[in-house]
mmCIF file of C-alpha atoms in Angstrom:
data_model
loop_
_atom_site.group_PDB
_atom_site.id
_atom_site.type_symbol
_atom_site.label_atom_id
_atom_site.label_comp_id
_atom_site.label_asym_id
_atom_site.label_seq_id
_atom_site.Cartn_x
_atom_site.Cartn_y
_atom_site.Cartn_z
ATOM 1 C CA MET A 1 0.000 0.000 0.000
ATOM 2 C CA ASN A 2 1.343 3.482 -0.771
ATOM 3 C CA ASN A 3 0.355 7.084 -0.384
ATOM 4 C CA GLN A 4 -1.137 7.161 -3.879
ATOM 5 C CA ASN A 5 -3.939 4.807 -2.851
ATOM 6 C CA GLN A 6 -7.077 6.739 -1.946
ATOM 7 C CA ASN A 7 -9.235 3.748 -1.053
ATOM 8 C CA PHE A 8 -7.237 2.320 1.802
ATOM 9 C CA LEU A 9 -10.176 2.481 4.197
ATOM 10 C CA ASP A 10 -12.436 0.721 1.630
ATOM 11 C CA THR A 11 -15.912 1.198 3.127
ATOM 12 C CA GLU A 12 -17.341 -1.783 1.235
ATOM 13 C CA ARG A 13 -15.103 -4.017 3.352
ATOM 14 C CA TRP A 14 -16.455 -2.933 6.738
ATOM 15 C CA GLN A 15 -19.696 -0.952 6.386
ATOM 16 C CA GLY A 16 -22.297 -2.367 8.770
ATOM 17 C CA ARG A 17 -19.722 -4.699 10.338
ATOM 18 C CA ALA A 18 -17.240 -4.946 13.199
ATOM 19 C CA PHE A 19 -13.747 -6.464 13.199
ATOM 20 C CA PHE A 20 -13.597 -9.927 14.738
ATOM 21 C CA ALA A 21 -11.279 -12.476 13.113
ATOM 22 C CA ASP A 22 -12.564 -10.761 9.980
ATOM 23 C CA TRP A 23 -15.139 -8.092 9.084
ATOM 24 C CA GLN A 24 -18.436 -9.592 10.186
ATOM 25 C CA THR A 25 -21.919 -8.549 11.274
ATOM 26 C CA THR A 26 -22.766 -8.155 14.952
ATOM 27 C CA ALA A 27 -25.625 -9.671 16.895
ATOM 28 C CA ALA A 28 -26.617 -6.211 18.161
ATOM 29 C CA GLY A 29 -27.101 -4.829 14.636
ATOM 30 C CA VAL A 30 -25.836 -1.594 13.107
ATOM 31 C CA MET A 31 -25.672 2.089 13.988
ATOM 32 C CA ASP A 32 -25.258 5.222 11.911
ATOM 33 C CA VAL A 33 -22.196 7.418 12.284
ATOM 34 C CA THR A 34 -23.057 11.097 11.872
ATOM 35 C CA ASP A 35 -21.085 14.237 11.115
ATOM 36 C CA PRO A 36 -21.563 16.452 14.206
ATOM 37 C CA ALA A 37 -21.111 19.588 12.076
ATOM 38 C CA THR A 38 -23.964 18.831 9.682
ATOM 39 C CA GLY A 39 -25.943 15.969 11.196
ATOM 40 C CA ALA A 40 -25.463 14.006 7.963
ATOM 41 C CA VAL A 41 -25.011 10.236 8.161
ATOM 42 C CA ILE A 42 -21.476 9.341 7.110
ATOM 43 C CA VAL A 43 -21.726 5.553 7.137
ATOM 44 C CA SER A 44 -23.002 2.689 9.300
ATOM 45 C CA VAL A 45 -20.963 0.288 11.414
ATOM 46 C CA GLY A 46 -21.679 -2.861 13.375
ATOM 47 C CA VAL A 47 -22.554 -2.144 17.004
ATOM 48 C CA GLY A 48 -21.634 -4.595 19.712
ATOM 49 C CA GLY A 49 -23.627 -5.842 22.670
ATOM 50 C CA ALA A 50 -22.748 -8.287 25.426
ATOM 51 C CA ALA A 51 -22.934 -11.300 23.106
ATOM 52 C CA ASP A 52 -20.576 -9.652 20.607
ATOM 53 C CA ILE A 53 -18.058 -8.822 23.337
ATOM 54 C CA ALA A 54 -18.163 -12.422 24.561
ATOM 55 C CA ARG A 55 -17.552 -13.643 21.014
ATOM 56 C CA ALA A 56 -14.658 -11.222 20.515
ATOM 57 C CA ALA A 57 -13.024 -12.181 23.818
ATOM 58 C CA THR A 58 -13.296 -15.894 23.043
ATOM 59 C CA GLU A 59 -11.745 -15.470 19.597
ATOM 60 C CA ALA A 60 -9.016 -13.215 20.981
ATOM 61 C CA ARG A 61 -8.103 -15.755 23.652
ATOM 62 C CA ALA A 62 -7.646 -18.468 21.041
ATOM 63 C CA ALA A 63 -5.459 -16.205 18.887
ATOM 64 C CA GLN A 64 -3.377 -14.801 21.745
ATOM 65 C CA LYS A 65 -1.551 -18.013 22.569
ATOM 66 C CA ILE A 66 0.126 -18.141 19.160
ATOM 67 C CA TRP A 67 0.736 -14.383 19.116
ATOM 68 C CA ALA A 68 2.519 -14.561 22.482
ATOM 69 C CA LYS A 69 4.886 -17.182 21.031
ATOM 70 C CA THR A 70 5.626 -15.031 17.975
ATOM 71 C CA LEU A 71 9.199 -13.741 17.990
ATOM 72 C CA PRO A 72 9.472 -10.203 19.395
ATOM 73 C CA THR A 73 11.236 -9.108 16.209
ATOM 74 C CA GLU A 74 8.233 -10.250 14.161
ATOM 75 C CA ARG A 75 5.807 -8.433 16.446
ATOM 76 C CA ALA A 76 7.955 -5.316 16.086
ATOM 77 C CA ARG A 77 7.988 -5.688 12.292
ATOM 78 C CA ILE A 78 4.193 -5.851 12.092
ATOM 79 C CA LEU A 79 3.809 -2.852 14.389
ATOM 80 C CA SER A 80 6.314 -0.830 12.368
ATOM 81 C CA LYS A 81 4.478 -1.662 9.148
ATOM 82 C CA ALA A 82 1.194 -0.543 10.726
ATOM 83 C CA ALA A 83 2.820 2.804 11.593
ATOM 84 C CA ASP A 84 4.050 3.136 8.016
ATOM 85 C CA LEU A 85 0.552 2.463 6.677
ATOM 86 C CA LEU A 86 -0.978 5.057 8.983
ATOM 87 C CA GLU A 87 1.458 7.717 7.774
ATOM 88 C CA GLN A 88 1.309 6.733 4.111
ATOM 89 C CA ASN A 89 -2.477 6.947 4.039
ATOM 90 C CA GLY A 90 -2.809 10.069 6.154
ATOM 91 C CA THR A 91 -4.113 12.165 3.249
ATOM 92 C CA GLU A 92 -7.120 9.865 2.956
ATOM 93 C CA LEU A 93 -7.635 9.286 6.686
ATOM 94 C CA ILE A 94 -7.474 12.879 7.960
ATOM 95 C CA PRO A 95 -10.830 13.902 6.370
ATOM 96 C CA TRP A 96 -12.508 10.913 8.032
ATOM 97 C CA ILE A 97 -11.263 12.096 11.435
ATOM 98 C CA MET A 98 -12.454 15.632 10.674
ATOM 99 C CA ARG A 99 -15.942 14.574 9.578
ATOM 100 C CA GLU A 100 -16.534 12.104 12.384
ATOM 101 C CA SER A 101 -15.020 13.872 15.400
ATOM 102 C CA GLY A 102 -15.423 17.534 14.425
ATOM 103 C CA SER A 103 -11.658 18.092 14.363
ATOM 104 C CA ILE A 104 -10.081 20.897 12.366
ATOM 105 C CA TYR A 105 -7.368 19.835 9.918
ATOM 106 C CA PRO A 106 -4.296 20.533 12.141
ATOM 107 C CA LYS A 107 -5.771 18.564 15.039
ATOM 108 C CA ALA A 108 -6.676 15.609 12.800
ATOM 109 C CA SER A 109 -3.156 15.702 11.343
ATOM 110 C CA ILE A 110 -1.691 15.498 14.840
ATOM 111 C CA GLU A 111 -3.699 12.313 15.407
ATOM 112 C CA ILE A 112 -2.011 10.648 12.432
ATOM 113 C CA GLU A 113 1.448 11.893 13.402
ATOM 114 C CA HIS A 114 1.218 11.016 17.097
ATOM 115 C CA GLY A 115 -0.605 7.754 16.395
ATOM 116 C CA ALA A 116 2.305 6.568 14.259
ATOM 117 C CA LEU A 117 4.764 7.656 16.972
ATOM 118 C CA PHE A 118 2.930 5.606 19.605
ATOM 119 C CA ILE A 119 3.017 2.524 17.372
ATOM 120 C CA ARG A 120 6.736 2.935 16.639
ATOM 121 C CA HIS A 121 7.488 3.334 20.335
ATOM 122 C CA ALA A 122 5.545 0.159 21.071
ATOM 123 C CA ALA A 123 7.476 -1.653 18.335
ATOM 124 C CA SER A 124 10.738 -0.705 20.042
ATOM 125 C CA LEU A 125 9.446 -2.080 23.348
ATOM 126 C CA ALA A 126 8.624 -5.449 21.783
ATOM 127 C CA THR A 127 12.331 -6.326 21.668
ATOM 128 C CA ALA A 128 13.224 -4.819 25.072
ATOM 129 C CA PRO A 129 14.464 -7.164 27.822
ATOM 130 C CA MET A 130 11.528 -8.919 29.488
ATOM 131 C CA GLY A 131 13.389 -10.190 32.542
ATOM 132 C CA MET A 132 15.460 -8.948 35.453
ATOM 133 C CA MET A 133 17.651 -10.321 38.222
ATOM 134 C CA ILE A 134 16.325 -9.651 41.714
ATOM 135 C CA PRO A 135 18.698 -9.257 44.690
ATOM 136 C CA SER A 136 18.714 -12.230 47.043
ATOM 137 C CA MET A 137 19.402 -12.444 50.758
ATOM 138 C CA ASP A 138 20.656 -16.030 50.739
ATOM 139 C CA GLY A 139 22.900 -16.218 47.696
ATOM 140 C CA ARG A 140 20.379 -17.903 45.422
ATOM 141 C CA ALA A 141 19.601 -16.345 42.049
ATOM 142 C CA ASN A 142 16.127 -14.802 41.685
ATOM 143 C CA TYR A 143 14.850 -14.050 38.233
ATOM 144 C CA ALA A 144 11.654 -12.247 37.284
ATOM 145 C CA LYS A 145 10.089 -12.387 33.839
ATOM 146 C CA ARG A 146 7.335 -10.197 32.435
ATOM 147 C CA VAL A 147 4.596 -12.165 30.700
ATOM 148 C CA PRO A 148 1.510 -11.044 28.751
ATOM 149 C CA HIS A 149 -1.777 -10.556 30.599
ATOM 150 C CA GLY A 150 -3.538 -12.472 27.821
ATOM 151 C CA ILE A 151 -6.452 -10.309 26.673
ATOM 152 C CA VAL A 152 -6.476 -6.542 27.235
ATOM 153 C CA GLY A 153 -9.772 -4.712 26.885
ATOM 154 C CA VAL A 154 -9.384 -1.146 25.613
ATOM 155 C CA ILE A 155 -12.168 1.434 26.023
ATOM 156 C CA SER A 156 -11.409 4.785 24.379
ATOM 157 C CA PRO A 157 -13.093 8.226 24.144
ATOM 158 C CA PHE A 158 -14.283 10.457 21.293
ATOM 159 C CA ASN A 159 -12.026 13.483 21.687
ATOM 160 C CA PHE A 160 -8.688 12.117 20.409
ATOM 161 C CA PRO A 161 -10.127 8.832 19.159
ATOM 162 C CA LEU A 162 -7.180 7.572 17.120
ATOM 163 C CA VAL A 163 -4.370 8.552 19.480
ATOM 164 C CA LEU A 164 -6.112 7.552 22.714
ATOM 165 C CA SER A 165 -7.003 4.152 21.253
ATOM 166 C CA ILE A 166 -3.740 3.308 19.521
ATOM 167 C CA ARG A 167 -1.445 4.083 22.431
ATOM 168 C CA SER A 168 -3.060 1.325 24.534
ATOM 169 C CA ILE A 169 -3.622 -1.107 21.670
ATOM 170 C CA ALA A 170 -0.094 -0.918 20.253
ATOM 171 C CA ALA A 171 1.620 -1.395 23.621
ATOM 172 C CA ALA A 172 -0.581 -4.369 24.483
ATOM 173 C CA LEU A 173 0.097 -6.020 21.127
ATOM 174 C CA ALA A 174 3.838 -5.404 21.392
ATOM 175 C CA PHE A 175 4.084 -7.482 24.553
ATOM 176 C CA GLY A 176 2.165 -10.452 23.183
ATOM 177 C CA ASN A 177 -1.347 -9.647 24.347
ATOM 178 C CA ALA A 178 -4.469 -9.842 22.213
ATOM 179 C CA VAL A 179 -6.852 -6.877 22.361
ATOM 180 C CA VAL A 180 -10.614 -6.433 22.456
ATOM 181 C CA HIS A 181 -11.215 -2.771 21.678
ATOM 182 C CA LYS A 182 -14.413 -0.785 22.158
ATOM 183 C CA PRO A 183 -14.120 2.666 20.577
ATOM 184 C CA ASP A 184 -16.607 5.352 21.537
ATOM 185 C CA PRO A 185 -19.809 4.839 19.509
ATOM 186 C CA ARG A 186 -19.603 8.458 18.317
ATOM 187 C CA THR A 187 -16.175 7.905 16.723
ATOM 188 C CA PRO A 188 -15.973 4.227 15.712
ATOM 189 C CA ILE A 189 -14.093 4.970 12.471
ATOM 190 C CA SER A 190 -11.353 7.245 13.827
ATOM 191 C CA GLY A 191 -11.074 5.253 17.032
ATOM 192 C CA GLY A 192 -11.507 1.752 15.621
ATOM 193 C CA ILE A 193 -11.966 1.066 11.922
ATOM 194 C CA ILE A 194 -8.781 2.911 10.905
ATOM 195 C CA ILE A 195 -6.792 0.970 13.495
ATOM 196 C CA ALA A 196 -8.254 -2.357 12.421
ATOM 197 C CA ARG A 197 -7.410 -1.595 8.789
ATOM 198 C CA ILE A 198 -3.760 -0.692 9.378
ATOM 199 C CA PHE A 199 -3.140 -3.826 11.432
ATOM 200 C CA GLU A 200 -5.089 -5.988 9.012
ATOM 201 C CA GLU A 201 -2.975 -4.699 6.145
ATOM 202 C CA ALA A 202 0.233 -4.972 8.202
ATOM 203 C CA GLY A 203 -0.290 -8.733 8.612
ATOM 204 C CA LEU A 204 -1.426 -8.999 12.233
ATOM 205 C CA PRO A 205 -2.696 -12.588 12.679
ATOM 206 C CA LYS A 206 -6.467 -12.929 12.565
ATOM 207 C CA GLY A 207 -8.218 -12.630 15.900
ATOM 208 C CA VAL A 208 -5.409 -10.895 17.777
ATOM 209 C CA LEU A 209 -7.170 -7.534 17.489
ATOM 210 C CA GLN A 210 -10.954 -7.344 17.813
ATOM 211 C CA VAL A 211 -12.667 -3.966 17.274
ATOM 212 C CA VAL A 212 -16.296 -3.795 18.387
ATOM 213 C CA PRO A 213 -17.896 -0.332 18.718
ATOM 214 C CA GLY A 214 -20.541 -0.134 21.394
ATOM 215 C CA GLY A 215 -22.103 1.681 24.303
ATOM 216 C CA ALA A 216 -22.128 1.244 28.060
ATOM 217 C CA ASP A 217 -23.526 -2.296 27.873
ATOM 218 C CA ALA A 218 -20.575 -3.414 25.750
ATOM 219 C CA GLY A 219 -18.159 -1.718 28.140
ATOM 220 C CA GLU A 220 -19.741 -3.440 31.127
ATOM 221 C CA ALA A 221 -19.516 -6.781 29.335
ATOM 222 C CA MET A 222 -15.778 -6.223 28.860
ATOM 223 C CA CYS A 223 -15.368 -5.500 32.576
ATOM 224 C CA THR A 224 -17.052 -8.771 33.532
ATOM 225 C CA ASP A 225 -15.840 -11.158 30.816
ATOM 226 C CA ALA A 226 -13.665 -13.896 32.288
ATOM 227 C CA ASN A 227 -11.433 -14.003 29.193
ATOM 228 C CA ILE A 228 -10.361 -10.355 29.563
ATOM 229 C CA ALA A 229 -7.598 -9.925 32.140
ATOM 230 C CA MET A 230 -7.080 -6.150 32.025
ATOM 231 C CA ILE A 231 -9.071 -3.020 31.185
ATOM 232 C CA SER A 232 -7.406 0.133 29.840
ATOM 233 C CA PHE A 233 -9.922 2.981 30.029
ATOM 234 C CA THR A 234 -9.688 6.607 28.937
ATOM 235 C CA GLY A 235 -12.668 8.869 29.528
ATOM 236 C CA SER A 236 -14.684 10.719 32.130
ATOM 237 C CA ALA A 237 -14.238 10.293 35.872
ATOM 238 C CA ARG A 238 -17.861 9.223 36.217
ATOM 239 C CA ALA A 239 -17.532 6.428 33.657
ATOM 240 C CA GLY A 240 -14.082 5.525 34.948
ATOM 241 C CA SER A 241 -15.364 5.023 38.486
ATOM 242 C CA LYS A 242 -17.944 2.592 37.117
ATOM 243 C CA VAL A 243 -15.252 0.707 35.182
ATOM 244 C CA ALA A 244 -13.093 0.500 38.306
ATOM 245 C CA GLU A 245 -16.013 -0.751 40.393
ATOM 246 C CA ILE A 246 -17.139 -3.481 38.010
ATOM 247 C CA ALA A 247 -13.701 -4.614 36.795
ATOM 248 C CA GLY A 248 -12.354 -4.528 40.352
ATOM 249 C CA LYS A 249 -15.060 -6.919 41.493
ATOM 250 C CA HIS A 250 -13.770 -9.338 38.871
ATOM 251 C CA PHE A 251 -10.131 -8.913 39.944
ATOM 252 C CA LYS A 252 -8.976 -7.416 36.670
ATOM 253 C CA LYS A 253 -5.944 -5.191 36.359
ATOM 254 C CA ILE A 254 -7.189 -1.673 35.617
ATOM 255 C CA GLN A 255 -5.541 1.355 34.020
ATOM 256 C CA LEU A 256 -7.553 4.587 34.078
ATOM 257 C CA GLU A 257 -6.923 7.987 32.548
ATOM 258 C CA LEU A 258 -9.732 10.313 33.553
ATOM 259 C CA GLY A 259 -10.714 13.950 33.136
ATOM 260 C CA GLY A 260 -9.146 16.826 35.017
ATOM 261 C CA LYS A 261 -9.565 20.489 35.872
ATOM 262 C CA ASN A 262 -6.351 22.097 34.674
ATOM 263 C CA SER A 263 -5.233 25.498 35.922
ATOM 264 C CA LEU A 264 -3.199 28.120 34.069
ATOM 265 C CA ILE A 265 -1.511 30.690 36.327
ATOM 266 C CA VAL A 266 -0.666 34.156 34.947
ATOM 267 C CA LEU A 267 1.568 36.359 37.097
ATOM 268 C CA ASP A 268 1.625 40.156 37.025
ATOM 269 C CA ASP A 269 4.858 40.379 34.993
ATOM 270 C CA ALA A 270 3.611 38.153 32.152
ATOM 271 C CA ASP A 271 3.465 39.268 28.521
ATOM 272 C CA LEU A 272 -0.307 39.569 28.208
ATOM 273 C CA ASP A 273 -0.414 38.935 24.464
ATOM 274 C CA ILE A 274 1.419 35.632 24.953
ATOM 275 C CA ALA A 275 -0.672 34.824 28.029
ATOM 276 C CA ALA A 276 -3.928 35.439 26.140
ATOM 277 C CA SER A 277 -2.729 33.379 23.178
ATOM 278 C CA ASN A 278 -1.727 30.471 25.422
ATOM 279 C CA SER A 279 -4.983 30.732 27.361
ATOM 280 C CA ALA A 280 -7.031 30.595 24.157
ATOM 281 C CA TRP A 281 -5.043 27.626 22.860
ATOM 282 C CA GLY A 282 -5.381 25.744 26.132
ATOM 283 C CA ALA A 283 -9.080 26.454 26.587
ATOM 284 C CA PHE A 284 -10.426 26.238 23.043
ATOM 285 C CA LEU A 285 -8.390 23.558 21.228
ATOM 286 C CA HIS A 286 -10.876 20.996 19.868
ATOM 287 C CA GLN A 287 -13.672 23.045 21.404
ATOM 288 C CA GLY A 288 -12.245 22.418 24.879
ATOM 289 C CA GLN A 289 -13.165 18.718 24.680
ATOM 290 C CA ILE A 290 -9.783 17.521 25.940
ATOM 291 C CA CYS A 291 -8.776 16.259 29.377
ATOM 292 C CA MET A 292 -5.704 18.527 29.263
ATOM 293 C CA ALA A 293 -7.730 21.637 28.339
ATOM 294 C CA THR A 294 -7.330 24.769 30.432
ATOM 295 C CA GLY A 295 -10.395 24.794 32.662
ATOM 296 C CA LEU A 296 -9.366 27.522 35.089
ATOM 297 C CA ILE A 297 -7.245 30.653 34.631
ATOM 298 C CA LEU A 298 -5.791 32.190 37.788
ATOM 299 C CA ALA A 299 -4.495 35.709 37.101
ATOM 300 C CA ASP A 300 -2.933 38.284 39.396
ATOM 301 C CA GLU A 301 -5.561 40.899 40.174
ATOM 302 C CA LYS A 302 -3.308 43.637 38.744
ATOM 303 C CA ILE A 303 -3.594 42.210 35.233
ATOM 304 C CA ALA A 304 -6.828 40.204 35.404
ATOM 305 C CA GLU A 305 -9.010 42.801 33.670
ATOM 306 C CA ALA A 306 -6.516 43.450 30.861
ATOM 307 C CA LEU A 307 -5.960 39.722 30.319
ATOM 308 C CA THR A 308 -9.710 39.142 30.213
ATOM 309 C CA ALA A 309 -10.126 41.817 27.533
ATOM 310 C CA LYS A 310 -7.399 40.249 25.397
ATOM 311 C CA LEU A 311 -8.877 36.762 25.818
ATOM 312 C CA VAL A 312 -12.333 38.026 24.823
ATOM 313 C CA MET A 313 -10.776 39.594 21.727
ATOM 314 C CA LYS A 314 -9.080 36.283 20.906
ATOM 315 C CA ALA A 315 -12.358 34.421 21.281
ATOM 316 C CA SER A 316 -14.166 36.862 19.001
ATOM 317 C CA HIS A 317 -11.751 35.992 16.190
ATOM 318 C CA LEU A 318 -12.220 32.214 16.356
ATOM 319 C CA PRO A 319 -14.793 31.262 13.703
ATOM 320 C CA ALA A 320 -16.766 28.096 14.451
ATOM 321 C CA GLY A 321 -18.446 25.761 12.015
ATOM 322 C CA ASP A 322 -17.884 22.846 9.666
ATOM 323 C CA PRO A 323 -14.186 21.798 9.676
ATOM 324 C CA SER A 324 -14.464 20.444 6.133
ATOM 325 C CA THR A 325 -14.584 24.045 4.856
ATOM 326 C CA ASN A 326 -11.072 24.651 6.256
ATOM 327 C CA GLN A 327 -12.318 28.128 7.177
ATOM 328 C CA VAL A 328 -12.912 27.625 10.907
ATOM 329 C CA ALA A 329 -10.790 27.534 14.045
ATOM 330 C CA LEU A 330 -13.382 25.592 16.037
ATOM 331 C CA GLY A 331 -15.425 22.621 14.916
ATOM 332 C CA PRO A 332 -18.660 21.331 16.444
ATOM 333 C CA ILE A 333 -19.308 19.933 19.890
ATOM 334 C CA ILE A 334 -19.518 16.151 19.524
ATOM 335 C CA SER A 335 -23.255 15.759 20.298
ATOM 336 C CA ASP A 336 -26.449 17.619 21.179
ATOM 337 C CA SER A 337 -26.321 16.234 24.714
ATOM 338 C CA GLN A 338 -22.864 17.728 25.211
ATOM 339 C CA VAL A 339 -24.099 21.079 23.877
ATOM 340 C CA ALA A 340 -26.943 21.022 26.395
ATOM 341 C CA SER A 341 -24.508 20.199 29.203
ATOM 342 C CA ILE A 342 -22.243 23.127 28.300
ATOM 343 C CA GLN A 343 -25.230 25.480 27.998
ATOM 344 C CA ALA A 344 -26.364 24.477 31.484
ATOM 345 C CA ILE A 345 -22.915 25.294 32.883
ATOM 346 C CA VAL A 346 -22.961 28.748 31.266
ATOM 347 C CA GLU A 347 -26.446 29.524 32.550
ATOM 348 C CA ASP A 348 -25.576 28.306 36.045
ATOM 349 C CA ALA A 349 -22.448 30.474 36.117
ATOM 350 C CA VAL A 350 -24.370 33.590 35.017
ATOM 351 C CA ALA A 351 -27.079 32.906 37.581
ATOM 352 C CA LYS A 352 -24.379 32.843 40.256
ATOM 353 C CA GLY A 353 -22.961 36.225 39.216
ATOM 354 C CA ALA A 354 -20.547 35.511 36.357
ATOM 355 C CA LYS A 355 -20.369 38.092 33.546
ATOM 356 C CA LEU A 356 -21.018 36.821 30.029
ATOM 357 C CA LEU A 357 -18.681 38.858 27.832
ATOM 358 C CA ILE A 358 -18.967 37.011 24.530
ATOM 359 C CA GLY A 359 -20.984 34.114 23.112
ATOM 360 C CA GLY A 360 -23.092 32.164 25.523
ATOM 361 C CA ASN A 361 -25.509 30.519 23.113
ATOM 362 C CA PRO A 362 -24.903 27.557 20.764
#
C-alpha cells in the first residue's frame, strides 16, 4: 500500500460490520455514524452488545496463545508496518477524522502523526528485555520475567479517538497480548476502523485484534468477561469510576486515565499577548473537549481585567463551524447532549454572578 492509494479504508469491506477475526456482522445490529457539524449520516458500522463482546473475547483468547509465542522481532515488524501504513495513508484518513469527530485539519493531522509515533514506540518495546535479576538475601539467584496478561480490553473516548485508542492497543500487542477494543460509539471509524485496517494490512494474525464499537452495555460486558484480564480505560471520571467498580469486582488489572480540571496561572509580569494566546489555545483547542484543556485561569488581580479583555478579543476571532470548509478555528461539539450540558454550565455560572462577555448561546 502506498500514499497514492485513496481507497485504503475501503468502506465496502467494513460498512455495517465490526472487526472480529474478519469483518463480520454483529448480533446487536448496526448504527449510523453522523457528522456532528452537519448531522449528515457518514456511514453505518456494526454495534456490539454483550454477546458480541463475549464472542470477541473468546476469539481473541484463542489467537493470543500463538501471538505470544511469535518472535518479538516479528511483532515489532508488524507494528512498524502498521505505523508506516498510517502515515502513508494520512491524506485519505485525515478527512474521516475531521468529519466524524469535528476536528479541524491541524488537530486531525496530529492524530495521524502522534498515532504513528505511539506505534513505533511500542514496536521498540517489543524487543526490550523482558526479565530482570532480583537481589537475594541467601545467595540464590532470583529471576523475574514479564509475561503477557492475555487479553487486554481497551475502552477509548471520542475526543482524540485515534491517538487515545492506539497508544493502549499498540503497547498491548507489542508485549504479546491480544486486544478487544471498544471505541466510543460516536467515533468508531477514527477510534476503531482505521486501526483495524492498518493492522489488518500490516499482517497482524487474525483474531489478535478485535474492534467492536458499542455503548455502556458493551463496556460493562468487557469488565465482567472472564477471558479479559485487564481493562485500559480513557474517559470521564464518572464512567471511569464505574469501570473500576465493576472490573475490580472481577479482579482485573485496571488502568484509568480520567478527566481533570487544569489550571493556568498568569503572574503580574507576564506578557499579556502571549498569556492570552496560550490561554485561548489551552481552553479552546478541539472546542475544549480535551482532558488537558485549560479549565481555570488564575491571574494576578493587577492584570486580570486586561488579560480578560485580550482573551475576549481572541475568542471573538475564532470562527466556528464545519471543519471540512477549512475556514474555521473551532469545529462542532460532539453531540447535542454535550451542547446542552455546556449550555447548562454557562447559565448556572451567570445565575451565580458571572459576567457573560462574549458568546453564551450555541
